[in-house]
Structure formats: C-alpha cells, structure tokens
Coordinates of C-alpha atoms (C1' of nucleotides) in Angstrom, one line a residue:
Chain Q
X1 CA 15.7 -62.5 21.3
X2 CA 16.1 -58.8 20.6
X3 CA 17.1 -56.9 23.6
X4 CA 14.2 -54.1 25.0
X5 CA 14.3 -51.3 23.3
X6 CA 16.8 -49.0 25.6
X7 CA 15.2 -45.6 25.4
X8 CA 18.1 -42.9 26.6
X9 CA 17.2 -40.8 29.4
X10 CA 15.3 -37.6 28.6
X11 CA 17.1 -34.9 29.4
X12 CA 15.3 -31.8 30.5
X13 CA 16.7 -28.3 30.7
X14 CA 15.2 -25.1 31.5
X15 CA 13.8 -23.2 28.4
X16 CA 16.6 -20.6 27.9
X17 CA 19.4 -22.7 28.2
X18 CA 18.0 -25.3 25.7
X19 CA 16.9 -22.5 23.4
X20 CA 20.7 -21.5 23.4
X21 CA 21.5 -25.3 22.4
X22 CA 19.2 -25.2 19.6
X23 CA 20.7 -21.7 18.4
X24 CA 24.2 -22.8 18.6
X25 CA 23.4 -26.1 16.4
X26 CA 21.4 -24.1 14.3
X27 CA 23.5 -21.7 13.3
X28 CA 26.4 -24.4 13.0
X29 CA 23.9 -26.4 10.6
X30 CA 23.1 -23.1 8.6
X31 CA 26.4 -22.5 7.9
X32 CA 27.5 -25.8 7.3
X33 CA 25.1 -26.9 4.7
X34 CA 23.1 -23.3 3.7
X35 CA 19.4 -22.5 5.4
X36 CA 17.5 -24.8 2.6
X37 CA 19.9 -27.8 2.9
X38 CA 20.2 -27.5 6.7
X39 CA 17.7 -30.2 8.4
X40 CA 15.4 -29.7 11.3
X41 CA 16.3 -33.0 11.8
X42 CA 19.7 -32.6 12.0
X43 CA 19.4 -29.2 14.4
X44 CA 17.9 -31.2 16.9
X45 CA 19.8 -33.9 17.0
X46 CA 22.7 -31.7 17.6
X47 CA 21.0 -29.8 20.0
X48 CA 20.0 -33.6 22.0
X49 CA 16.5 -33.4 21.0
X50 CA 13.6 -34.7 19.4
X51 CA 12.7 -33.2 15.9
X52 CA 9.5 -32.0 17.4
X53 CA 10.5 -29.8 20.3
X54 CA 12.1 -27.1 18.3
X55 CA 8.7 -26.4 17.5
X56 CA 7.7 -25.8 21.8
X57 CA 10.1 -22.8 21.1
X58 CA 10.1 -21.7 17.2
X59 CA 6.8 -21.4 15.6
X60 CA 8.9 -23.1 12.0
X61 CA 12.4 -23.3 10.9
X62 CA 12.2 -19.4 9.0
X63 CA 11.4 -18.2 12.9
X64 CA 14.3 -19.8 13.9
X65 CA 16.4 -18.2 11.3
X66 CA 14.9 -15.0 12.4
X67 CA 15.8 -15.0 16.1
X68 CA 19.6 -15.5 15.2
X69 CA 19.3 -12.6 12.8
X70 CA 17.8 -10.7 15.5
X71 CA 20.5 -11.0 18.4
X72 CA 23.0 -10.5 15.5
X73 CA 21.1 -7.2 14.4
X74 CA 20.8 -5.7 18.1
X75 CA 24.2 -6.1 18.7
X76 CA 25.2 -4.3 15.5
X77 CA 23.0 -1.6 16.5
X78 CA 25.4 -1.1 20.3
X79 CA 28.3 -1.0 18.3
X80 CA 27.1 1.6 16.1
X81 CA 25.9 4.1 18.5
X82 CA 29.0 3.5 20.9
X83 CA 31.5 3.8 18.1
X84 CA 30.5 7.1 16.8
X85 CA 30.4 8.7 20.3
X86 CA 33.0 11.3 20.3
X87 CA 33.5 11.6 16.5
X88 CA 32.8 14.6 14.8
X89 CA 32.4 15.9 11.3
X90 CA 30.4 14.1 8.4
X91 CA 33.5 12.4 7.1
X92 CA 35.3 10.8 9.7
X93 CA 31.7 9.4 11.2
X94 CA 30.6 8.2 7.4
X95 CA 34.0 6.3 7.9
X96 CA 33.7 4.8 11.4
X97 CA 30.4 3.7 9.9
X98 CA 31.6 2.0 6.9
X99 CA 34.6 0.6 9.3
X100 CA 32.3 -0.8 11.8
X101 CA 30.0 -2.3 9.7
X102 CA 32.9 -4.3 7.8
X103 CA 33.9 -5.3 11.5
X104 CA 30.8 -6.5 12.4
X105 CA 30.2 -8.7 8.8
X106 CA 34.2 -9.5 9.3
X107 CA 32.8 -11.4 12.6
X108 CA 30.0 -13.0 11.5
X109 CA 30.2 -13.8 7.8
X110 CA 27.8 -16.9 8.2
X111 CA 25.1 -14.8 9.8
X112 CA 25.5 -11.6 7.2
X113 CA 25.4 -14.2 4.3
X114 CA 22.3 -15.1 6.1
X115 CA 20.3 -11.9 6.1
X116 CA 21.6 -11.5 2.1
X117 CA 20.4 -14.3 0.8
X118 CA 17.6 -15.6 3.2
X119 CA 15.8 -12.5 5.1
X120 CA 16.0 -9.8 2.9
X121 CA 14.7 -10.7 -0.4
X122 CA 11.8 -12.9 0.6
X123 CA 8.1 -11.8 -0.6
X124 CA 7.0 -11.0 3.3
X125 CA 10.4 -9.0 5.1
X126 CA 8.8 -5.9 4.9
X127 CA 6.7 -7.1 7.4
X128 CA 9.5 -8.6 9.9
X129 CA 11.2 -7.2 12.8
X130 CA 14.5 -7.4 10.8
X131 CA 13.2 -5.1 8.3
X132 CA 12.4 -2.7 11.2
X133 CA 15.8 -3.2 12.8
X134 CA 17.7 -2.9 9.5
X135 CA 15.7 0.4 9.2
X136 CA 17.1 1.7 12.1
X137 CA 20.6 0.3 11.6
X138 CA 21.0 2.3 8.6
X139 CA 18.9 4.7 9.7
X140 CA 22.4 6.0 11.6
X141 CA 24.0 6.8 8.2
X142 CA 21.2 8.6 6.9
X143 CA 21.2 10.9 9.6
X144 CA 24.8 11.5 9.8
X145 CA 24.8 12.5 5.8
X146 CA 21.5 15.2 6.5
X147 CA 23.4 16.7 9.1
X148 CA 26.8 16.9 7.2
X149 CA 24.2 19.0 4.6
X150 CA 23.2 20.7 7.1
X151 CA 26.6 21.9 8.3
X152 CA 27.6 22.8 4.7
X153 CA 30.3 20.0 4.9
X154 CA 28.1 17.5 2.2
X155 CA 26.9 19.3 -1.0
X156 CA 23.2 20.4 -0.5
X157 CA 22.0 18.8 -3.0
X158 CA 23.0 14.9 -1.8
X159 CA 20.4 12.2 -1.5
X160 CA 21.2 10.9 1.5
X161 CA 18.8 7.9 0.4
X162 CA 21.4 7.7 -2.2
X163 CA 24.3 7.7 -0.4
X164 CA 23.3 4.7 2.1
X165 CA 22.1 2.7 -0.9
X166 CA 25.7 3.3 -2.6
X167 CA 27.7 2.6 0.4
X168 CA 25.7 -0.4 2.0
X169 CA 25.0 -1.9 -1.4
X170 CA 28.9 -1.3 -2.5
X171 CA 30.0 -3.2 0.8
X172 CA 27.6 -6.3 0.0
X173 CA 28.9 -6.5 -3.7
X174 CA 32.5 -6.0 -2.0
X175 CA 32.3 -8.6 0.8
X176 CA 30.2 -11.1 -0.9
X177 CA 33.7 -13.2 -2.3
X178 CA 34.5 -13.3 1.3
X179 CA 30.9 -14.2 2.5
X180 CA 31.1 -17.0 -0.3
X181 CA 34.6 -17.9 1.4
X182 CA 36.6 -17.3 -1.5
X183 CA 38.9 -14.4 -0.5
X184 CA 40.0 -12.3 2.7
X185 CA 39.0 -8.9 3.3
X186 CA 41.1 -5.4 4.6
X187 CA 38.6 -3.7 6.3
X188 CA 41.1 -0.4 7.0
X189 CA 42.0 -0.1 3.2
X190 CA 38.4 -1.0 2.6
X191 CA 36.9 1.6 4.0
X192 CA 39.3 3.9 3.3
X193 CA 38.8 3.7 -0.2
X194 CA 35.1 3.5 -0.3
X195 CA 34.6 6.1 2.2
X196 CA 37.1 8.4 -0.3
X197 CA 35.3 7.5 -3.0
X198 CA 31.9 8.2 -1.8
X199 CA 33.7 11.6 -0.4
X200 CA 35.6 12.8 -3.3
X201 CA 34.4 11.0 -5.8
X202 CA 36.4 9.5 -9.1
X203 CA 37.0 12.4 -11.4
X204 CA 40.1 14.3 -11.7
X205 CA 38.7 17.7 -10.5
X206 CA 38.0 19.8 -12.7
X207 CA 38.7 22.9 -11.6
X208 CA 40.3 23.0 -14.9
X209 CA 38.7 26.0 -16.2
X210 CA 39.6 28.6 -13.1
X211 CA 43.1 26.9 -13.7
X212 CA 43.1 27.9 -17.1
X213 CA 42.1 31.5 -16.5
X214 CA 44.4 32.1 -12.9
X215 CA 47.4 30.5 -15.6
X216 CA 46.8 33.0 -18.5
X217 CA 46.7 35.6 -16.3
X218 CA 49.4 34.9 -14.4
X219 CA 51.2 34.4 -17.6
X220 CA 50.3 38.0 -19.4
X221 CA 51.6 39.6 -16.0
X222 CA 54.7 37.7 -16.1
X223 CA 55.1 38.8 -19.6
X224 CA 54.9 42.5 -18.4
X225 CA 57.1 42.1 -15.7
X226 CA 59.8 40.4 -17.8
X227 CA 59.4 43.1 -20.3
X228 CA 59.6 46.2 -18.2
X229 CA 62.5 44.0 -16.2
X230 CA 64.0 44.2 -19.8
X231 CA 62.8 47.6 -20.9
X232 CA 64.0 48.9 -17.5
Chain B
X1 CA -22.7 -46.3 -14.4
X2 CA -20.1 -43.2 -14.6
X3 CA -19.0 -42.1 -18.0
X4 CA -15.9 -44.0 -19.5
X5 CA -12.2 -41.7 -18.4
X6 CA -12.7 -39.6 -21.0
X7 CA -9.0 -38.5 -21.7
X8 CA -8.1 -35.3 -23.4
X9 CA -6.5 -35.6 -26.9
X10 CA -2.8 -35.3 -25.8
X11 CA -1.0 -32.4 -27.9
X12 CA 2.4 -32.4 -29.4
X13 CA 4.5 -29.6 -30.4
X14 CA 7.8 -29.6 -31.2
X15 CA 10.4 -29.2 -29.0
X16 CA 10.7 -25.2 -29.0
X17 CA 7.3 -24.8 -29.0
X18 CA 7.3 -26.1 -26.0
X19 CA 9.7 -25.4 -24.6
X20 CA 8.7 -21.5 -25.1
X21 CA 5.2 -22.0 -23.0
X22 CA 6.8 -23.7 -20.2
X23 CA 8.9 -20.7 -19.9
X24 CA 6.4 -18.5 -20.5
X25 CA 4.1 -20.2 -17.9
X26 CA 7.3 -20.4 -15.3
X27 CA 8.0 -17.0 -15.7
X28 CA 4.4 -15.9 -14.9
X29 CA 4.5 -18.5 -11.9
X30 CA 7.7 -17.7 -10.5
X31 CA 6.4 -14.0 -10.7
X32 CA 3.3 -14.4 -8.8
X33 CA 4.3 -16.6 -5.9
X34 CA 7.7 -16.3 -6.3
X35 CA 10.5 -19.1 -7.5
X36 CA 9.8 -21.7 -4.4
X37 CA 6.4 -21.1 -3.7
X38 CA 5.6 -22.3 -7.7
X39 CA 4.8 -25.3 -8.2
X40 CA 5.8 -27.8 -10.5
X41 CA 2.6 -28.9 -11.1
X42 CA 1.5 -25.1 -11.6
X43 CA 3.5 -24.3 -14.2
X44 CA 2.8 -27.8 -15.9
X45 CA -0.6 -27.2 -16.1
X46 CA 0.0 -23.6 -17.8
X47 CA 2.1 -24.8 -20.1
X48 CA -0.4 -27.7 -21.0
X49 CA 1.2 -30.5 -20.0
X50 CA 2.0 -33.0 -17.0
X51 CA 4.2 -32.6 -14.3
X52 CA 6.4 -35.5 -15.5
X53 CA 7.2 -33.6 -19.0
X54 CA 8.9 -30.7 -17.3
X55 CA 11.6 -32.7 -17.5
X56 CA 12.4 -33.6 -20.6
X57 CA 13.1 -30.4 -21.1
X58 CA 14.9 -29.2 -17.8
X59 CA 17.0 -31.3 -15.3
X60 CA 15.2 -29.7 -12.8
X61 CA 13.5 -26.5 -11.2
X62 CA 16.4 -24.7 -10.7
X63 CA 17.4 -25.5 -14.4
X64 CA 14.4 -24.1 -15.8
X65 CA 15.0 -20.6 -13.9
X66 CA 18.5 -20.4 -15.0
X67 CA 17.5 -20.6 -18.4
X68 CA 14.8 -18.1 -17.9
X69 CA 17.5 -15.5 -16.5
X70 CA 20.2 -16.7 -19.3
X71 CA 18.3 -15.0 -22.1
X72 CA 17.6 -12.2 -20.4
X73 CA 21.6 -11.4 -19.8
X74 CA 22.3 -12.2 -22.8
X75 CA 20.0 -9.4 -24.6
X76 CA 21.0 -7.2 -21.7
X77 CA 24.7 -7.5 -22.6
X78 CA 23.6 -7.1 -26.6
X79 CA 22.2 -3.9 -25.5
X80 CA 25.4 -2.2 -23.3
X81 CA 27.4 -3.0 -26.6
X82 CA 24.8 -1.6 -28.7
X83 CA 24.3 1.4 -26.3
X84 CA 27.8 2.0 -25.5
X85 CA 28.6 2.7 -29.5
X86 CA 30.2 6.3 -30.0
X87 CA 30.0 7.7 -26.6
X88 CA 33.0 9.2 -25.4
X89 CA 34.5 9.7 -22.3
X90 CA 34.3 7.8 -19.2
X91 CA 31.8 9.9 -17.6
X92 CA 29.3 10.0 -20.2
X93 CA 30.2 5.8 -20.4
X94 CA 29.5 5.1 -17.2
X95 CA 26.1 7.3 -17.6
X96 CA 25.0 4.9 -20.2
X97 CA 26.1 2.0 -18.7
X98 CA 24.4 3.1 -15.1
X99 CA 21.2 4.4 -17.4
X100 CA 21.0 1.0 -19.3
X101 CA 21.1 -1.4 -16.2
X102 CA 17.9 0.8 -14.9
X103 CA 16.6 0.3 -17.9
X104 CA 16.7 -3.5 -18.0
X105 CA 15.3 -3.8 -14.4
X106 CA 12.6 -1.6 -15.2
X107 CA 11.8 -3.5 -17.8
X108 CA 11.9 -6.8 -15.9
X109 CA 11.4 -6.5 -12.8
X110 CA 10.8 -10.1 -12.2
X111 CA 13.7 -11.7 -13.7
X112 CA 15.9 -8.9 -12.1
X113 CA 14.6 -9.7 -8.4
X114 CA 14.8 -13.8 -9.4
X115 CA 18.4 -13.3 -10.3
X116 CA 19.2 -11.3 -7.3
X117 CA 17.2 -13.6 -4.6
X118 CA 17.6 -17.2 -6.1
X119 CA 20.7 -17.4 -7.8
X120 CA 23.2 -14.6 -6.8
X121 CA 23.7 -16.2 -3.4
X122 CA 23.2 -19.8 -3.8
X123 CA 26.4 -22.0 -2.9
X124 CA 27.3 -23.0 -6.4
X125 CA 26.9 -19.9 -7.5
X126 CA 30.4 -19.2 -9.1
X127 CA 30.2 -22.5 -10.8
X128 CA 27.2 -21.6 -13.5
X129 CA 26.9 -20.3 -16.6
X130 CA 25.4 -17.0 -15.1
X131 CA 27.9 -16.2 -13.4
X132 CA 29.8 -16.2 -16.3
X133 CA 27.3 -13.6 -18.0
X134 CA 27.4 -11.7 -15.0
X135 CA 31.4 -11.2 -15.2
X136 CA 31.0 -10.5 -18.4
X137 CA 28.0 -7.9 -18.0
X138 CA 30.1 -5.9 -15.1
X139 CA 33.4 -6.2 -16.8
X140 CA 32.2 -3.5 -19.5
X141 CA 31.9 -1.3 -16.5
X142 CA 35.5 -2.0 -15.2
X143 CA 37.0 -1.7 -18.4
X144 CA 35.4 1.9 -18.8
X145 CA 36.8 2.6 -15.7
X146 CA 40.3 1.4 -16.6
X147 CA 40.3 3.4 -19.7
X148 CA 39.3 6.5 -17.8
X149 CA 42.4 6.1 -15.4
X150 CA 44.7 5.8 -18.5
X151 CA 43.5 8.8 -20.1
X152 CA 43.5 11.0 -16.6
X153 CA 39.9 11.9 -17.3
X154 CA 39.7 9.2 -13.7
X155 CA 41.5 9.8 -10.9
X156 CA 44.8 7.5 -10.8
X157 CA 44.2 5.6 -7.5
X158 CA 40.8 4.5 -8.8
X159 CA 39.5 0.9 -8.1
X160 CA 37.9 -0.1 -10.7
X161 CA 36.3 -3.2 -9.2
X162 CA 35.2 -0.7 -5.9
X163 CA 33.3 1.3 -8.5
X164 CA 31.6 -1.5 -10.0
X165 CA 30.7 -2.7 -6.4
X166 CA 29.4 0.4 -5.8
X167 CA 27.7 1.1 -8.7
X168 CA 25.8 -2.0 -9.1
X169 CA 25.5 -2.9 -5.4
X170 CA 24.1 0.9 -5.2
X171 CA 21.4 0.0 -7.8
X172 CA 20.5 -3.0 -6.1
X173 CA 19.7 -1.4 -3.3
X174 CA 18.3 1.5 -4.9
X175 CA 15.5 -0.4 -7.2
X176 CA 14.5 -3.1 -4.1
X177 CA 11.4 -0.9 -3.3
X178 CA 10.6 -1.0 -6.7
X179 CA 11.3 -4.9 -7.1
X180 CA 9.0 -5.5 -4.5
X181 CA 6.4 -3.6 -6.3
X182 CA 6.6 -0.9 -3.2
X183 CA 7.1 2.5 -5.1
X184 CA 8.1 3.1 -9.1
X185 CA 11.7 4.5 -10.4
X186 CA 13.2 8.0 -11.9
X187 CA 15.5 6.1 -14.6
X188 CA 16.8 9.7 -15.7
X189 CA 16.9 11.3 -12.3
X190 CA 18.8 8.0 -10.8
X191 CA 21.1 7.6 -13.2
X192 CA 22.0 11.6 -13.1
X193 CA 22.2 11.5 -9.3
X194 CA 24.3 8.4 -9.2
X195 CA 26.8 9.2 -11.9
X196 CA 27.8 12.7 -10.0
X197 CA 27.9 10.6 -6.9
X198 CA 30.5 8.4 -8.3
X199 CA 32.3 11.1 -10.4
X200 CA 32.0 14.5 -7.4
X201 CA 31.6 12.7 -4.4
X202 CA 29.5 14.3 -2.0
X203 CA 31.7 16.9 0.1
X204 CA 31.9 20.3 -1.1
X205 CA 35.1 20.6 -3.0
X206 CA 37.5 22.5 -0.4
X207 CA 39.9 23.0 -3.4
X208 CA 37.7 26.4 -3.5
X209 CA 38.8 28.5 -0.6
X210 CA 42.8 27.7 -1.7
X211 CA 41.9 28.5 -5.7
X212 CA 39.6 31.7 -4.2
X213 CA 42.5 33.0 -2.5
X214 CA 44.7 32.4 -5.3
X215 CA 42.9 34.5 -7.8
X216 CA 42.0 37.1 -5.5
X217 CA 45.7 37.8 -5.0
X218 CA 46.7 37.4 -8.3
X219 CA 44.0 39.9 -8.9
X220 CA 45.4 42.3 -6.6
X221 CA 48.6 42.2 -8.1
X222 CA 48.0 42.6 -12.2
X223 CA 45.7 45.6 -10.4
X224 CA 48.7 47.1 -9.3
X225 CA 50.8 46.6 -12.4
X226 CA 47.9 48.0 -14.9
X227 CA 47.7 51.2 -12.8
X228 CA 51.7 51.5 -13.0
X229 CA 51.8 50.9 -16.7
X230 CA 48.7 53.3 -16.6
X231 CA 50.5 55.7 -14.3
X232 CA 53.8 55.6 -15.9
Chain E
dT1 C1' 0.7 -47.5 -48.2
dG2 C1' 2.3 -49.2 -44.3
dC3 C1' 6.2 -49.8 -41.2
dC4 C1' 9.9 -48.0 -38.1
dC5 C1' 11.9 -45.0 -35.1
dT6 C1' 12.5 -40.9 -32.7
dT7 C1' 10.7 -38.4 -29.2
dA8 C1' 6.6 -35.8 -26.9
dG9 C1' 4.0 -37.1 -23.5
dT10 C1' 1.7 -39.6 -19.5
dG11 C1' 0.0 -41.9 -14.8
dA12 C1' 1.5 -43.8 -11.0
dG13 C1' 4.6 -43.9 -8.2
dT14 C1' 9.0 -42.7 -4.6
dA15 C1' 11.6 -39.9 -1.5
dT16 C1' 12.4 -36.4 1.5
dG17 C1' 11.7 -33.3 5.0
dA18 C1' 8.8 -29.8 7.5
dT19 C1' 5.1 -29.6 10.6
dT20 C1' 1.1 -31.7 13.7
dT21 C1' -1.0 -34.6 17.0
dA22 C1' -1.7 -37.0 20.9
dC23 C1' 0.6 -38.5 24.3
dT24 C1' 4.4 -39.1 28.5
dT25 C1' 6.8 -37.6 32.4
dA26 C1' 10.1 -34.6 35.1
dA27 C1' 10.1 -30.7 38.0
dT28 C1' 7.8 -27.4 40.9
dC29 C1' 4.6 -25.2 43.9
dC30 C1' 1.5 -25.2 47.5
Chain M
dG1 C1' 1.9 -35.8 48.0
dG2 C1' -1.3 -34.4 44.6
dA3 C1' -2.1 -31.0 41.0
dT4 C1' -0.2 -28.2 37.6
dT5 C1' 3.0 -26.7 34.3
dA6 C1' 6.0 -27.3 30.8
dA7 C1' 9.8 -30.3 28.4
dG8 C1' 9.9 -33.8 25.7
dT9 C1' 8.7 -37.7 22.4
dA10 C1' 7.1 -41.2 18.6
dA11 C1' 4.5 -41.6 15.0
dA12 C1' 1.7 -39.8 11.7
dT13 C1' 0.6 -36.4 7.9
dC14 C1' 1.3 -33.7 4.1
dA15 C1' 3.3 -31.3 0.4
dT16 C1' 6.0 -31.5 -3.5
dA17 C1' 10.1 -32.2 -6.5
dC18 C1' 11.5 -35.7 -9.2
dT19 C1' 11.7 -40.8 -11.4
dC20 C1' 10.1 -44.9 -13.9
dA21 C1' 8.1 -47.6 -17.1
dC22 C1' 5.3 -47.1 -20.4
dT23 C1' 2.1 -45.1 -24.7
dA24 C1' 1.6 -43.2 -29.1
dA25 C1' 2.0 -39.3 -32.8
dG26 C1' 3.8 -38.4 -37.0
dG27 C1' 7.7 -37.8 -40.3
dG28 C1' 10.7 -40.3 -43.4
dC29 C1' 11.4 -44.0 -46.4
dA30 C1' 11.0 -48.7 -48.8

DNA sequence: TGCCCTTAGTGAGTATGATTTACTTAATCC
DNA sequence: GGATTAAGTAAATCATACTCACTAAGGGCA
C-alpha cells in the first residue's frame, strides 16, 4: 500500500519578493555552473518553485540573465557619476574612471564575466537595453577625453573612440585571469599603470633632438667661457 | 503503390576529403547563424553526409569549431614571424605586429568573432590547445616589448603584459562593430593611431614649457657672450 | 579473381533541458 | 461570500546533440 502522494504546501509570495528569490538562485546557479550549464530546473528549485513559474516573470532564461545584468549596469552608472563629482582635470578623472570600474568588476566578478562572455557578443545585443546602458556607461569616458582636448590638456588630435576602446578593452584582457578565478587583482597599481600608460605613453621621450641641440650649444659656450677664463 | 525507398548512391571520400567539406560547410554555418544556432544536421547535410558521420571525425560540436579556429592561428602566427623579419626597433615592431592582427581579422572576420565569443570565455578555456596558440601568438608581442625596455628605446617601468592587454583588448574592442558586420575598418589609419597611442600617450608632453624655457635662456646667454667677443 | 579487412557511412534511436499548455487554488477586493 | 486576479503546478512538447548497431565500398593480397 503506497502512502498518498503528499503534495508540500504551495507557498505563495508576492511578485517582487519571489522575483528576488529567483535572482538570488539564479545568479548563484550562473556562477556556479556557467549560464549554458546552469538549469532552469535547478533555478527554481532553489528558488522553492516549480520549473514553470519562472516563466509568469521572465519571458526565457536569456531574459533572466538580462535583468541581473541590468540592476548590475545601473548601479555602475551611480557610482560613476558620484565618483567623479569634484575631480577635475582629464587625468585624474580618466583615473577615478579606470579605478572605479576595476572596483565595480572587483565586486562582482561573476556578473562582469557574465556580460563578457554571454550579453555582449551574441548576434542580437545591439538591440538590448544593455547595449544602450553600456553606451552610456562608457559614454562618461568619452566625454571626459573631448573635454580634456578641448582644454588643451589631451593632444588634439586623440580619438577619443580610441582611447575608451584601449582602456575598457585593456581592463577586460587584464581582469579576465581573475574573472576566470585564477589570480587576484591590485586595482590602485592597476590603474595607475594603465591610466600612465594611456597618459604618457611607453616611449622614452624623445625630446632627444632639442637635447642634442640645447647640449652642443651649451657645450661651444662653455668652451668660450673656459677659453677666455684661460686667455684672461 | 508508392515507388520503392529509392536511396541515394552513398559517396565515399577519403578521410581529408572529408573532412575538408565538413569544415568548409561548418564554417559557412557557424557564420550565418552563428556557432549554437547551427545545426548539426545543417552542416551534415552541406557537407553531404548524415548527422551520425559528423562524428567520426570530431568528438563533438565544440571539437569541430576548435579545429576550425586551430588553423587559422596557426597561419596567423606563420605570418607575425614572416612579417616581423628585418624590422627594427620596437616601435616600428609593434606597428607590424598591431598592423598584422588587423589584417587577419579583416580577413576573417568570422573565425575572429567565433574565437572571441565561443571559446575565449568558456570554463575550460585555459585547458585547450588554443589557448596554447594564443600564448604563443601574444607572446611575440611581449617579447618585443621586453626587448624595447632593454635597449631604452621603452620606457623602463614598462609592463609588458599591460601593453599586450591593451593592445589586443584595444583591438578587440575596436573591430566589434566591424565583426558584427556594423561598419568596415581603416587597417592603416588604426594601426597608425593605435601605435602613437601606446608609444605618446595622449597628454601633451609638458616636458615643453621646462625645455622652452631652457633654450630660451641659454639663448639669451651665448647672445650675450657673441656680442662681447664681438665687442671686445 | 575473389576474399578480407579497414573504415566511411547510415537509420533509428536516446537523453536532456527549455518552453508551453491547461489547469488549480490562495489571496484580495468589493 | 462570490468574483476576480494572479501565483503556482504537473505533464506534455519539442528541439537537437550525440550514440548504437549495423551496412557496404574498395584497396591489398593470395
């Protein structure tokens, strides 16, 4: 004689605190086992549901993926704009950029690792609101470089398209053994040295030339003086 | 009365053949839909054969792209050897080397975007053959790099790995618009623009009003001691 | 010439996991 | 306290990578 099938109680919660639950497990589950690998199934167990209620509130598992990108995106975009209040010059605020968006992948490593290999490169994220936000988000850095041109204190001549390509792009080759878990990162020496490299660049300046003219004058009228010293 | 299954004359090639039109046909597949959107099935058919033969040849999808992007790092690191042959200097290196990598996205823009979406960030990453290629494919880069520190034509506190990140993370970022087949790129101008980044840096060199006043002086003072010796 | 053996190739599955459908029932509002 | 809304479910459906057990082409060799 099997025993009747004991059905648990169906626990109801009100739609914002049960999306919360499913965000929590899902970004748990992402991280744990990678977006492909992670299971709806699994999601909403953890979240104490049934497999097909995470579709009442996510149109499909990508959507879900999404609206954890999202939060993590907006909250970015605060920092930014709150950060740089105050700090002037093109330098110092390329640098409290760079610092504070080390911080902010520092923090959430599983979500940045995310938006890398999940959001960005798929066929259709020009068309997603985290395209539009990651616009904006960079958006910042573009327009503190036109302004540093504008001021004199950036050559005239920078592509300030350029310059947030080499400084986003050399932060995600730069992070990404961390992101895969495989080293720490030193987000003062970091930026620090990308945000003097982007500044001064690598060369040895070359001001060689006027140096070579200022010394050979200087040495012909050192001659003369030590020969009229002598002469005198 | 239907006709007796007529069933096409099955067609063998040897195993290279083969091997060559499933590539071929994954490569056009994985290109038009992108690398999990193909199908199996798709690609089979192309290639002339059933789903079920695919894997004779290749443990699995995943397999079948990596050998896809294999060859194409391999010619791409035949032609930085190649490329790199008699140029002197670090600048002018790293000009070629920046130039080059252009070149072989422009070329393949498919492959490039594969490698960068579907393998790049996958968990096992570090654990394939690729990422062996790709090591070996940057570290021409950072041993340019090192070489230019040694011979002070590179400033001494260089990073060399920074540079690489910077470099080739810059690129990334700099060619997604024309991997997603979104505008078309400059090779000359892009290389040009990103090589003085790298080398000048972007702030006006301030080493000019100190050197300005310098000369001036200097000036000033052989002035005076032509129109003694004039004078005298 | 005819047999053997290697291997290219196949048809018919299996397994897995996202998504859909049709339904149940708790909470809330008048 | 009945109607309505919305949270939740069980059981299908569907798509697709991958496996299994098998067939047969064709080159080498007695």
């Amino acid at each position: 004689m099997s025993p009747s099938p004991e059905k648990r109680a169906v626990v109801r919660l009100p739609r914002a605190e049960r999306m919360h639950q499913i965000e929590s497990a899902a970004r748990k589950l992402f991280h744990k086992h990678g977006y492909t690998a992670a299971r709806i199934s699994e999601i909403a167990a953890d979240a104490g549901i049934s497999e097909a209620a995470i579709y009442k509130f996510y149109s499909n598992k990508r959507d879900l993926l999404h609206t954890l990108l999202k939060d993590w995106y907006m909250g970015m975009l605060d920092d930014f704009y709150e950060k740089l209040e105050g700090v002037e010059g093109a330098r110092n605020r390329i640098k409290v950029i760079i610092w504070q968006h080390l911080k902010s992948i520092r923090e959430c490593p599983d979500l940045c690792r995310l938006f890398y290999s999940e959001v960005r490169s798929m066929p259709d994220y020009y068309d997603t609101e985290l395209y539009e936000l990651n616009r904006r988000y960079t958006l910042v850095l573009v327009d503190v470089v036109k302004t540093g041109i504008a001021s004199g204190e950036l050559r005239p001549d920078t592509s300030s398209a350029l310059v947030r390509d080499v400084i986003f792009g050399g932060i995600e080759h730069r992070v990404t053994p961390f992101l895969m878990g495989r080293s720490d990162i030193d987000i003062d020496e970091m930026s620090s040295q990308l945000c003097d490299l982007v500044c001064q660049g690598i060369c040895t300046p070359d001001a060689g030339q006027d140096m070579d003219r200022l010394m050979a004058r200087l040495e012909r009228v050192a001659d003369r003086l030590d020969g009229k010293a002598k002469g005198g």
